[in-house]
Short mmCIF file of C-alpha atoms and ligand atoms in Angstrom, two decimals:
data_model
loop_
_atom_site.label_atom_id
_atom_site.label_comp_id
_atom_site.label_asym_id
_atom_site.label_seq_id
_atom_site.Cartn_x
_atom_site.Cartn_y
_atom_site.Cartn_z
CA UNK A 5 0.00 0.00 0.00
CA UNK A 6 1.07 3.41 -0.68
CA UNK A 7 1.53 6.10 1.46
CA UNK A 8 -0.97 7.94 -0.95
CA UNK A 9 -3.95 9.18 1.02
CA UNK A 10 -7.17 9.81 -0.07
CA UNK A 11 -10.57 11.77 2.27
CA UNK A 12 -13.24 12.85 0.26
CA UNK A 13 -16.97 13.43 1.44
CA UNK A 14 -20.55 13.67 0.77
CA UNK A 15 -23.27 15.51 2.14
CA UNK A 16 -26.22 13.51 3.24
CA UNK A 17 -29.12 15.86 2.29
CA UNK A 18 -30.96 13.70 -0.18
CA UNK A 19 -30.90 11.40 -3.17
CA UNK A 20 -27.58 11.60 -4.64
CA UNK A 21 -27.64 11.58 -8.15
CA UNK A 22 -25.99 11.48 -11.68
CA UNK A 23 -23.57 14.93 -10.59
CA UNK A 24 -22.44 12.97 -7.50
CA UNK A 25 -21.63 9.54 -9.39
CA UNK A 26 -19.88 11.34 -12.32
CA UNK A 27 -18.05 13.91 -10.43
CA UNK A 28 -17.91 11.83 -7.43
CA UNK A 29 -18.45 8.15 -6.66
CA UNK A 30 -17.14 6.80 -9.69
CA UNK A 31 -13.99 7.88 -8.92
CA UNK A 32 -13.94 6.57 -5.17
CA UNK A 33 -14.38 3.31 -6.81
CA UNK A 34 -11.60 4.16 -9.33
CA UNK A 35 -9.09 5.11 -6.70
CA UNK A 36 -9.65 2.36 -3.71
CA UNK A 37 -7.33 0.07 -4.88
CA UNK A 38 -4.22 2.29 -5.74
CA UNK A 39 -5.24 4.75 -2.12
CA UNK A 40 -5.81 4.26 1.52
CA UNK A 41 -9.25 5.92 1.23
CA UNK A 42 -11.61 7.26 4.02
CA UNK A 43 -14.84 7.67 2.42
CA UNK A 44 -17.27 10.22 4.48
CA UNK A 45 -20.89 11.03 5.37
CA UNK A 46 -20.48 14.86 5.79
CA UNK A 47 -23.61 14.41 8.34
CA UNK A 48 -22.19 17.90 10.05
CA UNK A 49 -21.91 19.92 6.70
CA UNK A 50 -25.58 18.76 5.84
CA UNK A 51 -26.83 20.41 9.42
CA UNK A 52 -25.82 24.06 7.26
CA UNK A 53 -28.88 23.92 5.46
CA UNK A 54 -32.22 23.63 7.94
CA UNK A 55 -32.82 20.16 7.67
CA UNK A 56 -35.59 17.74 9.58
CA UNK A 57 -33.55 15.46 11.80
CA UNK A 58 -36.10 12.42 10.32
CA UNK A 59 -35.05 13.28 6.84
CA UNK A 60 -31.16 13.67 7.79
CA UNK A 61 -31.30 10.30 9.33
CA UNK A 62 -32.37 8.78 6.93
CA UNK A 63 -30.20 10.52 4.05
CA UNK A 64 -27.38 9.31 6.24
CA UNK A 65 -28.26 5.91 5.84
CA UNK A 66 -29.49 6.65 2.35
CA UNK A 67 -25.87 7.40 1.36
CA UNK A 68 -23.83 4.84 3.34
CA UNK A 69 -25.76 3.03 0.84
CA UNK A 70 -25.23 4.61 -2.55
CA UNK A 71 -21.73 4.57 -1.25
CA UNK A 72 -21.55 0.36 -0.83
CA UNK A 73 -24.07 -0.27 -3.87
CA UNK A 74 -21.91 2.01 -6.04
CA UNK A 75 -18.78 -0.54 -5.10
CA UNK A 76 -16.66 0.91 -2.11
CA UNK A 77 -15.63 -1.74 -0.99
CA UNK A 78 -15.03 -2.35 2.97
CA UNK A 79 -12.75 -4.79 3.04
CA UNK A 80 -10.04 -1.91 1.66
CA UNK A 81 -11.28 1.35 2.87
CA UNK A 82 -13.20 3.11 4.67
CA UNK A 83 -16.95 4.52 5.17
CA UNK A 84 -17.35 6.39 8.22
CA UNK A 85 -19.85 9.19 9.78
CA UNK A 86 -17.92 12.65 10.48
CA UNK A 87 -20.23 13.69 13.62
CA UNK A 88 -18.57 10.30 14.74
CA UNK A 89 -15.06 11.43 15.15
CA UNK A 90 -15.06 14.69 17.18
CA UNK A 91 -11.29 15.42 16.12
CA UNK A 92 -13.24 16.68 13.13
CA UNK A 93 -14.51 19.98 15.11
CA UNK A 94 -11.90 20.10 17.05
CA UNK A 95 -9.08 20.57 14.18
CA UNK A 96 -12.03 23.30 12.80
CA UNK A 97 -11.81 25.31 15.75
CA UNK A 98 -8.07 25.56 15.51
CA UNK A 99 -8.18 25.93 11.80
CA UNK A 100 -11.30 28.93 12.23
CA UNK A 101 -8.06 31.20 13.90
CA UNK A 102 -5.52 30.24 11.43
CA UNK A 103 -7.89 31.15 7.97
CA UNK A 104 -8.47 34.78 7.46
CA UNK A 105 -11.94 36.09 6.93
CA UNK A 106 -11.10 37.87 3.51
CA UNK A 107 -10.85 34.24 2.37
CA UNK A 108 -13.94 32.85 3.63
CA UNK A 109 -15.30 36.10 1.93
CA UNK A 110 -14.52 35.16 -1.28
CA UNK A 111 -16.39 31.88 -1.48
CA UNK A 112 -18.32 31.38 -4.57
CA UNK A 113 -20.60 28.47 -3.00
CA UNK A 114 -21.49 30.32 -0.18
CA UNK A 115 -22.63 33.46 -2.14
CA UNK A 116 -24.96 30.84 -4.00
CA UNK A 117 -26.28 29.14 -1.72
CA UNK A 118 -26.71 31.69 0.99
CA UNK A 119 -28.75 33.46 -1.98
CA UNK A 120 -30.44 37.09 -1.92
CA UNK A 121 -30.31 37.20 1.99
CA UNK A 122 -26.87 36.48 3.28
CA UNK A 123 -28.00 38.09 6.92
CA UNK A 124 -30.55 34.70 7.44
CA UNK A 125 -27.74 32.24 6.52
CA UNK A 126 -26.42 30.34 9.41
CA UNK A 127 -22.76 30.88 10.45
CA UNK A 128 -22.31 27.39 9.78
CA UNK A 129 -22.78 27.77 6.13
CA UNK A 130 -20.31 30.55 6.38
CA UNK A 131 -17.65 28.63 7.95
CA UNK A 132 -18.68 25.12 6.37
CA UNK A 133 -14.89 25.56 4.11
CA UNK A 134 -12.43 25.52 7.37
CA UNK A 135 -14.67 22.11 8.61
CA UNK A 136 -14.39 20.70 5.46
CA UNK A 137 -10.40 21.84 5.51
CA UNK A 138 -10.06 19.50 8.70
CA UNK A 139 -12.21 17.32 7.41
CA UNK A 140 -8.86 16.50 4.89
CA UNK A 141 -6.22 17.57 6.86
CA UNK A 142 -6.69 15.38 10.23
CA UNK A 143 -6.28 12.42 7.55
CA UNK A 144 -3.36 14.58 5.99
CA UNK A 145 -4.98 13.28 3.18
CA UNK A 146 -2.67 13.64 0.12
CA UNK A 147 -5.70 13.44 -2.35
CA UNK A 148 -9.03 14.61 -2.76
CA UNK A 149 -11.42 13.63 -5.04
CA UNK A 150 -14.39 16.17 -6.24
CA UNK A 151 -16.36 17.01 -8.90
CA UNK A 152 -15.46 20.97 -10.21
CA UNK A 153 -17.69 22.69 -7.85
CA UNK A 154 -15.60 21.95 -4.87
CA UNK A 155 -12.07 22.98 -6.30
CA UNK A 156 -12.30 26.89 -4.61
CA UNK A 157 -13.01 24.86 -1.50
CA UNK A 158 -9.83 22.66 -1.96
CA UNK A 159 -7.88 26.15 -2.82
CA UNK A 160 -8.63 27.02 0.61
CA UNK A 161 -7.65 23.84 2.40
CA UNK A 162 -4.34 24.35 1.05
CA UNK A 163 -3.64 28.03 2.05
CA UNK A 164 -4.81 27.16 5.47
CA UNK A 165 -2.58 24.12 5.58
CA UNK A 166 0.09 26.15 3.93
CA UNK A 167 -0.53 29.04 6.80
CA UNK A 168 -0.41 26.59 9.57
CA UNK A 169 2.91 25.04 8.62
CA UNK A 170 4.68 28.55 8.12
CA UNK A 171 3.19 30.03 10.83
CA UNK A 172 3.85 27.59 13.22
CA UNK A 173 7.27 26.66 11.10
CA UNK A 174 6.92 23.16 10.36
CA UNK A 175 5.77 21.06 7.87
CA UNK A 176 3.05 19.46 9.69
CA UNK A 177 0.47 19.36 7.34
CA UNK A 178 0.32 17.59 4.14
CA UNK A 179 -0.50 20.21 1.29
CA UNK A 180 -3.28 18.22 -0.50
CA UNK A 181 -4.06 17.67 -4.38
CA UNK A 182 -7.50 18.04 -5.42
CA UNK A 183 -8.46 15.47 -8.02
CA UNK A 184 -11.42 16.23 -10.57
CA UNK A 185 -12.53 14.51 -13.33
CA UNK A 186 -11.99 15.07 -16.87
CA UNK A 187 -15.21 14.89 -18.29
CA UNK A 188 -18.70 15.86 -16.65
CA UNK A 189 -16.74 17.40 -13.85
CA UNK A 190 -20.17 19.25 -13.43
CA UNK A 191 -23.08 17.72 -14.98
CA UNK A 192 -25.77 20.33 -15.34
CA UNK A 193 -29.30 20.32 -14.53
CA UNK A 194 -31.66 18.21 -17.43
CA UNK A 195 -33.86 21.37 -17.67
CA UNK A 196 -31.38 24.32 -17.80
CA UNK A 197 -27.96 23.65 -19.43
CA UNK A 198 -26.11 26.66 -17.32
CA UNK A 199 -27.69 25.18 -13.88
CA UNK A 200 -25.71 22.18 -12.30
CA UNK A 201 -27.17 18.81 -11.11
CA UNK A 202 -28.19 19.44 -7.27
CA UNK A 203 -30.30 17.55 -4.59
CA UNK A 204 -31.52 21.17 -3.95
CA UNK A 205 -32.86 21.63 -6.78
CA UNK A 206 -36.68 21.69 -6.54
CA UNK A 207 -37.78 19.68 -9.93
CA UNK A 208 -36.90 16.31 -9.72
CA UNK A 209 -36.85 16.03 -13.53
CA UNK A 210 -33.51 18.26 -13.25
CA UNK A 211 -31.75 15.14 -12.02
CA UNK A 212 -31.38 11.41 -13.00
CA UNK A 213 -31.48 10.06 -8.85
CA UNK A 214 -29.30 6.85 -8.39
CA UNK A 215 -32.77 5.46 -6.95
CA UNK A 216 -34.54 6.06 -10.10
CA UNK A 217 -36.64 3.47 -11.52
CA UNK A 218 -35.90 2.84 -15.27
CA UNK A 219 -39.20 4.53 -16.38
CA UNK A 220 -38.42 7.04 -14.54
CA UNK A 221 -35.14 7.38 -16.03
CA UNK A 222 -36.50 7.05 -19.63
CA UNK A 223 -39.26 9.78 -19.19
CA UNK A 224 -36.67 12.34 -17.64
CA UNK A 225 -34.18 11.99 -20.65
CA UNK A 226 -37.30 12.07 -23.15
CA UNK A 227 -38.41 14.92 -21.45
CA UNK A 228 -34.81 16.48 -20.94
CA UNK A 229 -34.07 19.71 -22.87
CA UNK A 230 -32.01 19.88 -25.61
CA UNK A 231 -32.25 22.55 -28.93
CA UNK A 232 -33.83 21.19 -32.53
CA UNK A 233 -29.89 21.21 -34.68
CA UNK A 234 -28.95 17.84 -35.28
CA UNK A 235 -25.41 16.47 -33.60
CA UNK A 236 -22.54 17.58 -34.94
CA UNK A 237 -18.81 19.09 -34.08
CA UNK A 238 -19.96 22.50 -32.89
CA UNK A 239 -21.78 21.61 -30.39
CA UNK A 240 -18.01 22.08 -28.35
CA UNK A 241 -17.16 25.47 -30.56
CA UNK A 242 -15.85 28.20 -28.88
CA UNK A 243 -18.49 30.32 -29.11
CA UNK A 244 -21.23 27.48 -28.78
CA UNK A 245 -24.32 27.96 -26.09
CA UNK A 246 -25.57 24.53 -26.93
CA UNK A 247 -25.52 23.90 -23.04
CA UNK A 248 -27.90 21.40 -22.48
CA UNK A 249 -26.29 19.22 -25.84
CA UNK A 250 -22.88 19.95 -24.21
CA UNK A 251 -24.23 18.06 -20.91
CA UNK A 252 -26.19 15.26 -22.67
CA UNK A 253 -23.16 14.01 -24.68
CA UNK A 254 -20.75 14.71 -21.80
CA UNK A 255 -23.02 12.20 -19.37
CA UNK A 256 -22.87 10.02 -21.98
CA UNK A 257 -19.00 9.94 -22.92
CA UNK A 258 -18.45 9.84 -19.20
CA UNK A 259 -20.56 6.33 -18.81
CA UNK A 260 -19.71 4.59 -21.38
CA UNK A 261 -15.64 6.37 -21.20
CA UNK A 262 -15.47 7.73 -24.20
CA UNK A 263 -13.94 10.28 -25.76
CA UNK A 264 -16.21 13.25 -26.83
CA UNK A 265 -14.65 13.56 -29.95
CA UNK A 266 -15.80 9.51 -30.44
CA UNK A 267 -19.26 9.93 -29.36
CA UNK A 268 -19.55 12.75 -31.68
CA UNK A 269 -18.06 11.05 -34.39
CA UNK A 270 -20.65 8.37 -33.76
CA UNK A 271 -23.55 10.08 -33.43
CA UNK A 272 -22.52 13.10 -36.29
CA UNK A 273 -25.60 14.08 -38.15
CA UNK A 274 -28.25 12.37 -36.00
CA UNK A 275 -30.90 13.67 -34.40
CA UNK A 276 -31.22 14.29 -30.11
CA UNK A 277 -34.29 12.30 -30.43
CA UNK A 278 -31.96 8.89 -31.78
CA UNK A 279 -29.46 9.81 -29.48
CA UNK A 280 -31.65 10.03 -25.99
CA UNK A 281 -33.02 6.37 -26.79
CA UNK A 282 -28.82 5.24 -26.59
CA UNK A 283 -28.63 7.63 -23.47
CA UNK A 284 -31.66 6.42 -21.60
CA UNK A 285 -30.03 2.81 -22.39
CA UNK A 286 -26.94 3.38 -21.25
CA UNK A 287 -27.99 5.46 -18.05
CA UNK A 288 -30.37 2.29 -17.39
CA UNK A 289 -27.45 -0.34 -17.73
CA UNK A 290 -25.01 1.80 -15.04
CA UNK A 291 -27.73 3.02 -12.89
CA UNK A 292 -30.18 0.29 -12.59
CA UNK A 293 -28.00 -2.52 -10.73
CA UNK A 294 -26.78 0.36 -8.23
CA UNK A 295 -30.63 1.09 -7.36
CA UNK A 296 -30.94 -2.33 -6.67
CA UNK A 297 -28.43 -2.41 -4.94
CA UNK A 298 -29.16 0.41 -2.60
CA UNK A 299 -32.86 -0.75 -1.77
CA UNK A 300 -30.87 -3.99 -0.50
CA UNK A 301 -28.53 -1.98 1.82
CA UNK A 302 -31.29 -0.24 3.31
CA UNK A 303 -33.46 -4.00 3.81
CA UNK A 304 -30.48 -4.22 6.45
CA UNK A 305 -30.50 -1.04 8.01
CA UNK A 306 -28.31 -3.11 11.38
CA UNK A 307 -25.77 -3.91 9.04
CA UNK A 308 -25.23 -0.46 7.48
CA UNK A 309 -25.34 1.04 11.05
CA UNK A 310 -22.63 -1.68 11.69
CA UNK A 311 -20.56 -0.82 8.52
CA UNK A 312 -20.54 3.00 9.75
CA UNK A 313 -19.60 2.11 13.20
CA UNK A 314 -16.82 -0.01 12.43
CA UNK A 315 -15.32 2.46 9.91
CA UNK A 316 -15.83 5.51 12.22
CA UNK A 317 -13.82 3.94 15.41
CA UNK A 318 -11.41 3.17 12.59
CA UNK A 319 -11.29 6.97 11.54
CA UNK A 320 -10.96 8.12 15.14
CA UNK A 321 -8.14 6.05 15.60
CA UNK A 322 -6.17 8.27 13.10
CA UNK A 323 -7.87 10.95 13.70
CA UNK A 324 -6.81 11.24 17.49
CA UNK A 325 -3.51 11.15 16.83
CA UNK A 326 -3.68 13.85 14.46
CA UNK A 327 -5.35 16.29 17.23
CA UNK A 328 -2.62 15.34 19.79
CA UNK A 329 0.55 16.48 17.31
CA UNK A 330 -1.93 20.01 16.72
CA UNK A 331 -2.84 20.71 20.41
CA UNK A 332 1.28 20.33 21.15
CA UNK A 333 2.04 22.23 17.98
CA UNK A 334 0.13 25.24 18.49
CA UNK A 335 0.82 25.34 22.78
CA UNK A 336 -1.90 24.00 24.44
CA UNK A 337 -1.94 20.90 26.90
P1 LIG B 11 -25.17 18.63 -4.07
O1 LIG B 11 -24.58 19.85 -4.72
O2 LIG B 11 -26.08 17.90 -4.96
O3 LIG B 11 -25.76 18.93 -2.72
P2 LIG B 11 -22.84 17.69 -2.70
O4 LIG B 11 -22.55 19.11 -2.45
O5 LIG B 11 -23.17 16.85 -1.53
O6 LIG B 11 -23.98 17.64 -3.80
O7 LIG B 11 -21.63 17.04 -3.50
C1 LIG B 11 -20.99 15.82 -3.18
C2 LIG B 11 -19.92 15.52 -4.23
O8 LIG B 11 -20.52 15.40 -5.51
C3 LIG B 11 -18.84 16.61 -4.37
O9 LIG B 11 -17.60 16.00 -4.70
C4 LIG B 11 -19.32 17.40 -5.52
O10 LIG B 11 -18.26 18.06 -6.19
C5 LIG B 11 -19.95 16.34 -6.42
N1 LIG B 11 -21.03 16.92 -7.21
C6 LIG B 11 -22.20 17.43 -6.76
N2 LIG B 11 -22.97 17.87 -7.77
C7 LIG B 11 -22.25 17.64 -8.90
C8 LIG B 11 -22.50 17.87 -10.30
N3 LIG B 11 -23.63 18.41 -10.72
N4 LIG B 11 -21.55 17.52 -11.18
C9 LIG B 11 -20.39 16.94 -10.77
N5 LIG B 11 -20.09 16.69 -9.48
C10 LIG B 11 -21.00 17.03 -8.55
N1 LIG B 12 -18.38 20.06 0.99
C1 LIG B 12 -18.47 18.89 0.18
C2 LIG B 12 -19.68 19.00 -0.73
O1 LIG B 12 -20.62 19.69 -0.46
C3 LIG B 12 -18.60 17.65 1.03
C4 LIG B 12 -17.40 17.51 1.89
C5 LIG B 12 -17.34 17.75 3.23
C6 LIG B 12 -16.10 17.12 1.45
N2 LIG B 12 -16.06 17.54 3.67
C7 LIG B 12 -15.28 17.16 2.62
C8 LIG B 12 -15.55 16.78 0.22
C9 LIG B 12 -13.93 16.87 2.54
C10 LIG B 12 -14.19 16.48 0.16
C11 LIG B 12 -13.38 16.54 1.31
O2 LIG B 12 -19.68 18.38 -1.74
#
């Protein structure tokens, strides 16, 4: 085993869908073998957002999971809860004195999400960067593993690791390297081409669910936007706003791994009517076993609640060495 580490995390506030497997799962699974990987339910980042503590349970459980069904495999890594090991919030606290608040301020994610009416957001939703900065850096994670959206958030871990280690002058922390896929880094929304993927997004047909039935996976690509032009090169052209054709053949390179320039090739002068039946088929063959899977995980709800368990005593067991180094770095007892 290397000495290649990789954290990443996912927030349990609903169905995960297509965004989270492209951007995300897919390349857990890609990874475990070659990386000691701790795999996490980001239970505390999903408490940012008001949530009912019913519907977080259950999302928790919902993505331990999507997280076995989509092939994580226990025996290798790891899958554990993060309000499970409180080194997590401890390492935030230090971290919330080393980052500066003109980088917090520049957040992109937080602008979004916080909306119109930044005054109402919580402080958690603020601050949910430096968490997710510990999050990585108690592991000293070397790697970490996000779709696009997530890179400014990664940008920060680093300059607070970065700060840490010069202002405390060591080299403590392990700067780490965020690692985002080539293709549908962001998938975008199946109703607005400039919008991307999101459990938060209030129509469901935006979104292709990894719990999605196959009719319902048909009906949402049939009824998925797209403009009248037939398929050809341009759709990538500089200057082209074909958004919503940009994201259907960029899912659909992604599944089958493709190139785009192949799939284009293929599919050159065809209409997005011919080419949705080959999507929906596709997205049915990769999503439909994990669905099944997932309803079979949750038949056993013990045994999930054991898999967590076991991982998270594992996690703590790095974990708390981690916060013993820090508290004698920085000076306290
Ligand atoms: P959401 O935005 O749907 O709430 P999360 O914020 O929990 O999803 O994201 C979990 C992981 O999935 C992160 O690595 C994130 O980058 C990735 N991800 C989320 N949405 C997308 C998307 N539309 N395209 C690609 N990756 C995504
Ligand atoms: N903030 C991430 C998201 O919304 C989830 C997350 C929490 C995470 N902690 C992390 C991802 C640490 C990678 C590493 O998608």
């Amino acid at each position: 085993m290397s000495n290649k580490r990789v954290l990443s995390g996912i927030q349990p506030t609903g169905n995960l869908h297509l965004g989270n497997y492209l951007g995300a799962i897919k390349n857990f699974v890609a990874m475990q073998n070659e990386f000691q990987c701790f795999f996490m339910l980001a239970d505390l980042h999903a408490l940012t957002i008001k949530t009912q503590p019913k519907i977080l349970n259950e999302s928790i459980l919902n993505t331990a999971a999507s997280f076995l069904a989509a092939g994580i495999d226990i025996k290798k890594n790891i899958i554990f809860c993060q309000s499970k090991v409180s080194a997590h919030t401890e390492l935030s606290w230090i971290l919330n004195c080393i980052a500066r608040v003109g980088w917090l301020s520049r957040m992109t994610q937080f602008k979004e999400k916080a909306g119109s009416n930044k005054e109402k957001a919580s402080v958690g939703l603020y601050t949910y960067p430096i968490l997710m900065s510990a999050d990585i850096l108690i592991y000293k994670a070397t790697h970490v593993p996000v779709g696009d959206d997530q890179k400014q958030h990664l940008e920060l871990c680093r300059d607070i690791a970065m700060k840490f280690n010069s202002d405390y002058n060591n080299d403590y922390f392990v700067i780490p390297e965020p690692i985002i896929p080539k293709y549908a880094s962001r998938v975008m929304s199946l109703r607005d081409g400039r919008k991307k993927m999101s459990k938060s997004e209030e129509s469901d047909l935006s979104r292709i669910n990894l719990t999605d039935s196959k009719d319902q996976i048909v009906q949402k690509i049939k009824k998925a936007k797209t403009d009248n032009d037939p398929i050809s090169e341009n759709i990538f052209s500089e200057n082209s706003t074909r958004y919503e054709a940009q994201n259907l053949i960029k899912i659909y390179s992604n599944l089958k791994s493709e190139s785009l320039d192949t799939v284009l090739n293929d599919f050159n002068g065809k209409t997005f009517s011919d080419f949705k039946k080959n999507l929906s088929e596709l997205l049915v063959e990769k999503i439909q076993p994990i669905s099944k899977k997932i309803k079979q995980y949750r038949s056993e709800d013990k045994e999930l609640i054991n898999v967590i368990n076991t991982g998270s005593e594992k996690a703590n067991h790095t974990a708390e060495k981690t916060i013993l180094d820090i508290k004698k770095i920085v000076g306290l007892l």
